[in-house]
Amino acid sequence: MDASSDLQNRVPRKRRKMQRVTMMDVAKLAQVSPSTVSLYLRKPGAVSPAAGQEIARAISTLGYVPNLVAGGLAAASSKVVSIIVPSIRNAFFAETVSTIQSELSAEGLQVILGHSEYGEDQEEALVRTALSWAPAAVVLTGLSHNAETRKLLQASGVPVVEMWEIGGKPIDMAVGFSHPQVGASAARHLLSKGRRSLAFLGARMQEDHRAAKRASGFAEETKRAAEPATCEIINHPGAATVEAGSLLLNRALRQIPNLDGIVCSNDLIALGALFECQRQGVAVPERVSLVGFGDLDFSASCIPSLTTIRPSGDLIGREVARLILASIHGERPEGTSLVVDTGHVLIERRSS
Amino acid sequence: MDASSDLQNRVPRKRRKMQRVTMMDVAKLAQVSPSTVSLYLRKPGAVSPAAGQEIARAISTLGYVPNLVAGGLAAASSKVVSIIVPSIRNAFFAETVSTIQSELSAEGLQVILGHSEYGEDQEEALVRTALSWAPAAVVLTGLSHNAETRKLLQASGVPVVEMWEIGGKPIDMAVGFSHPQVGASAARHLLSKGRRSLAFLGARMQEDHRAAKRASGFAEETKRAAEPATCEIINHPGAATVEAGSLLLNRALRQIPNLDGIVCSNDLIALGALFECQRQGVAVPERVSLVGFGDLDFSASCIPSLTTIRPSGDLIGREVARLILASIHGERPEGTSLVVDTGHVLIERRSS
DNA sequence: AAGCCTTATCGTAGCGCTATGATAAGCCTA
DNA sequence: TAGGCTTATCATAGCGCTACGATAAGGCTT
């Protein structure tokens, strides 16, 4: 035979890999069409009870596991929600992610996780891969992103929720609270206790813009006070840890002779500061008042118990999930950008 | 025309949704075939430099984002690794997940996260959905799973890593350490300090089998001691929190008159116990020695600093990632189940 | 009983990509 | 210069599912 005929009647290619059980197999066993199986899986109410039972039986006898990848491709949108946080090690974000995850998994959505380590370029890369999953929604942390990230997301048409911060223009939706207001609340609290030489102890504020905003809100409220008061912002370039808190406290003690009020960028730092006060013989709250942020696990139990500001990562998570589900179900008021303020609560305990 | 001819020459269906830019578009612009673009994306070295440049240019002008869902379907295995932990709120797992994620993302793998809340049936459901992603690997926590979970995973042929525990028969691979040995180390340490009335304070040990194993390892080592020593295991049914630690300490003080050595199931509980000792006027380490587990952030800084056992969640994460990558690249010795012991280290500080 | 709705089910064309094997284009070697 | 080997590139058949539109089967009207 000649070459041209060879081109025409080609041998069927070897199939690469037969996967276990497909929807087709289920359909055959249940004596219905694949479409009906698919329909049953997506909207069980739409098929007749008889067919439904037949299909359910077939699924269980065959041990059928639907292939979400194929489904995602066919539906042009996969059942994943991509969440990008600065760090999962951070208890705040862990709580929120955990809550979002719980709420979404009830609706059959998966969570894909990424952490940016507070880098905007790294965040952009994560957004890029997130979008290659054709996700049902993307969740970002904060409102600060580089231009490319915003462009990518806007162009994608995917619902986007920015969480843990409000007070700027969101890409799409936002759930969180105002960080400057948190700083201001802390300042007012200390001022109301008669404290006049204040310090804000923060970590990694070059990158953690939200912490920086709490600091500046704090500083501004101090300036605005009726009685004259001073305020210094002290930053630790490393991570916000208990140890950083100890270091920061010592720096504050050195820099501010009459220091009598301290706000920490989070409760871990506050705990470190508290321990260091104890070591240095600085009485809390007698000589200095201490206010944290986050209301972590230990904050109510430590000695003295820690006055802190609770932002409720849990509530944020629930609201994020709610907005995502509403968007997916098309219940969202078109055109308006949705912003939910979850607020914050100052919890007064013994340290102030 | 009759019905049968109508069946034959049907109108082409409306396409549902055109996606932005496809590989085809890139191929057209770069004047090569789609296969070449695909090849370039997967193995850049395999295409000529000239074609590569052309393709790269096309990708950037069009802003092409590859569709991983389609890729996953075609390749019969998606670039996701599914990690199932009991809880992300737990600092241990957060650390490990974070590390795995970092290591894997360098190889273009995504992490899908699930949390089982210490429920085996919930874990099974998570494994089921995990498998519907045709994942490159599945990571589970611990060696205790229900029969169905094991069956599903074994049948799937997907690489499986069980982490944070060794000492049983893994489904496929395991990375972790022996929990009874951790308990035994803690017991030996307290005994060596002359402590004889010991207690193990744990939380949620009905569900947290690993904590329960640390407790029993502790109890057995105590029995085996040269000098006679007693040991009680006290369990708090709720979560392992600082507050649980306070409650547990009070119960221990009530139940054990001469209590002089305490091991806590984790450092959060130990911190709570430490605070409570301070409140109750129980001198640590003079009257009781205290040993924790986990070496969390605060353990070195608290007062007194906490003797603890470090399991190294970070190392576990790195090893898990290494095994996964080896499996994917087919560098794994066939047939052997791989088990990596990451060990544990007792860090002696002031609390003992 | 004809006509018109519903409702349940089906057939099939892609979704965008990768794997496979084929082909074309060089590049030696004899 | 022919034959044999590498590469580099290509054409195409699915991967398993969902969405679309069509069809069949009843159930009401009038």
mmCIF file of N, CA and C in Angstrom, chain B residues 183 187 190-191 195-201 214-225 227-234 255-256 259-263:
data_model
loop_
_atom_site.group_PDB
_atom_site.id
_atom_site.type_symbol
_atom_site.label_atom_id
_atom_site.label_comp_id
_atom_site.label_asym_id
_atom_site.label_seq_id
_atom_site.Cartn_x
_atom_site.Cartn_y
_atom_site.Cartn_z
ATOM 1 N N GLY B 183 6.006 9.599 75.104
ATOM 2 C CA GLY B 183 5.531 9.476 76.483
ATOM 3 C C GLY B 183 6.607 8.887 77.381
ATOM 4 N N ALA B 187 8.464 10.412 80.710
ATOM 5 C CA ALA B 187 8.462 9.701 81.996
ATOM 6 C C ALA B 187 9.887 9.546 82.529
ATOM 7 N N LEU B 190 11.208 12.785 84.020
ATOM 8 C CA LEU B 190 10.667 13.118 85.340
ATOM 9 C C LEU B 190 11.232 12.184 86.408
ATOM 10 N N LEU B 191 11.332 10.899 86.074
ATOM 11 C CA LEU B 191 11.871 9.944 87.034
ATOM 12 C C LEU B 191 13.319 10.287 87.376
ATOM 13 N N ARG B 195 11.152 12.499 90.540
ATOM 14 C CA ARG B 195 9.700 12.631 90.689
ATOM 15 C C ARG B 195 9.068 11.252 90.746
ATOM 16 N N ARG B 196 8.080 11.083 91.588
ATOM 17 C CA ARG B 196 7.501 9.744 91.785
ATOM 18 C C ARG B 196 5.977 9.693 91.699
ATOM 19 N N SER B 197 5.331 10.850 91.895
ATOM 20 C CA SER B 197 3.865 10.890 91.777
ATOM 21 C C SER B 197 3.506 11.659 90.521
ATOM 22 N N LEU B 198 3.281 10.916 89.480
ATOM 23 C CA LEU B 198 3.179 11.564 88.175
ATOM 24 C C LEU B 198 1.754 11.626 87.642
ATOM 25 N N ALA B 199 1.533 12.576 86.753
ATOM 26 C CA ALA B 199 0.228 12.690 86.080
ATOM 27 C C ALA B 199 0.446 13.036 84.617
ATOM 28 N N PHE B 200 -0.437 12.516 83.792
ATOM 29 C CA PHE B 200 -0.454 12.892 82.376
ATOM 30 C C PHE B 200 -1.728 13.660 82.129
ATOM 31 N N LEU B 201 -1.591 14.898 81.670
ATOM 32 C CA LEU B 201 -2.776 15.711 81.395
ATOM 33 C C LEU B 201 -2.997 15.775 79.893
ATOM 34 N N ARG B 214 0.701 8.652 73.550
ATOM 35 C CA ARG B 214 1.732 9.299 74.375
ATOM 36 C C ARG B 214 1.441 9.008 75.845
ATOM 37 N N ALA B 215 0.170 9.083 76.200
ATOM 38 C CA ALA B 215 -0.220 8.819 77.583
ATOM 39 C C ALA B 215 0.126 7.385 77.979
ATOM 40 N N SER B 216 -0.190 6.433 77.125
ATOM 41 C CA SER B 216 0.051 5.044 77.538
ATOM 42 C C SER B 216 1.544 4.733 77.527
ATOM 43 N N GLY B 217 2.282 5.327 76.615
ATOM 44 C CA GLY B 217 3.736 5.151 76.642
ATOM 45 C C GLY B 217 4.321 5.687 77.940
ATOM 46 N N PHE B 218 3.769 6.790 78.365
ATOM 47 C CA PHE B 218 4.182 7.412 79.624
ATOM 48 C C PHE B 218 3.875 6.496 80.809
ATOM 49 N N ALA B 219 2.641 5.989 80.820
ATOM 50 C CA ALA B 219 2.218 5.136 81.937
ATOM 51 C C ALA B 219 3.082 3.874 82.007
ATOM 52 N N GLU B 220 3.351 3.290 80.869
ATOM 53 C CA GLU B 220 4.124 2.045 80.876
ATOM 54 C C GLU B 220 5.557 2.237 81.333
ATOM 55 N N GLU B 221 6.134 3.335 80.888
ATOM 56 C CA GLU B 221 7.501 3.606 81.306
ATOM 57 C C GLU B 221 7.561 3.848 82.821
ATOM 58 N N THR B 222 6.521 4.480 83.330
ATOM 59 C CA THR B 222 6.471 4.713 84.776
ATOM 60 C C THR B 222 6.442 3.389 85.550
ATOM 61 N N LYS B 223 5.630 2.470 85.036
ATOM 62 C CA LYS B 223 5.532 1.153 85.680
ATOM 63 C C LYS B 223 6.878 0.435 85.677
ATOM 64 N N ARG B 224 7.598 0.626 84.607
ATOM 65 C CA ARG B 224 8.853 -0.074 84.409
ATOM 66 C C ARG B 224 10.004 0.523 85.246
ATOM 67 N N ALA B 225 9.723 1.644 85.936
ATOM 68 C CA ALA B 225 10.801 2.364 86.623
ATOM 69 C C ALA B 225 11.447 1.526 87.728
ATOM 70 N N GLU B 227 12.669 2.644 90.672
ATOM 71 C CA GLU B 227 12.025 3.033 91.927
ATOM 72 C C GLU B 227 10.509 3.002 91.731
ATOM 73 N N PRO B 228 9.743 2.673 92.732
ATOM 74 C CA PRO B 228 8.291 2.648 92.566
ATOM 75 C C PRO B 228 7.758 4.061 92.314
ATOM 76 N N ALA B 229 6.910 4.182 91.338
ATOM 77 C CA ALA B 229 6.336 5.482 91.017
ATOM 78 C C ALA B 229 4.895 5.280 90.584
ATOM 79 N N THR B 230 4.059 6.281 90.826
ATOM 80 C CA THR B 230 2.665 6.170 90.409
ATOM 81 C C THR B 230 2.395 7.118 89.254
ATOM 82 N N CYS B 231 1.351 6.792 88.536
ATOM 83 C CA CYS B 231 1.037 7.612 87.367
ATOM 84 C C CYS B 231 -0.450 7.592 87.117
ATOM 85 N N GLU B 232 -1.044 8.777 86.949
ATOM 86 C CA GLU B 232 -2.468 8.862 86.612
ATOM 87 C C GLU B 232 -2.621 9.606 85.291
ATOM 88 N N ILE B 233 -3.579 9.128 84.516
ATOM 89 C CA ILE B 233 -3.878 9.804 83.256
ATOM 90 C C ILE B 233 -5.192 10.544 83.414
ATOM 91 N N ILE B 234 -5.154 11.836 83.180
ATOM 92 C CA ILE B 234 -6.378 12.631 83.315
ATOM 93 C C ILE B 234 -6.719 13.232 81.965
ATOM 94 N N GLN B 255 -6.803 15.175 92.822
ATOM 95 C CA GLN B 255 -6.772 13.710 92.813
ATOM 96 C C GLN B 255 -5.485 13.110 93.364
ATOM 97 N N ILE B 256 -4.380 13.847 93.184
ATOM 98 C CA ILE B 256 -3.092 13.262 93.539
ATOM 99 C C ILE B 256 -2.438 14.120 94.620
ATOM 100 N N LEU B 259 1.388 14.914 94.206
ATOM 101 C CA LEU B 259 1.764 15.197 92.818
ATOM 102 C C LEU B 259 3.071 15.977 92.714
ATOM 103 N N ASP B 260 4.040 15.413 91.989
ATOM 104 C CA ASP B 260 5.292 16.170 91.838
ATOM 105 C C ASP B 260 5.844 16.166 90.410
ATOM 106 N N GLY B 261 5.127 15.497 89.499
ATOM 107 C CA GLY B 261 5.595 15.528 88.106
ATOM 108 C C GLY B 261 4.423 15.476 87.145
ATOM 109 N N ILE B 262 4.433 16.373 86.162
ATOM 110 C CA ILE B 262 3.297 16.441 85.224
ATOM 111 C C ILE B 262 3.811 16.428 83.794
ATOM 112 N N VAL B 263 3.171 15.613 82.989
ATOM 113 C CA VAL B 263 3.425 15.664 81.540
ATOM 114 C C VAL B 263 2.132 16.099 80.878
#
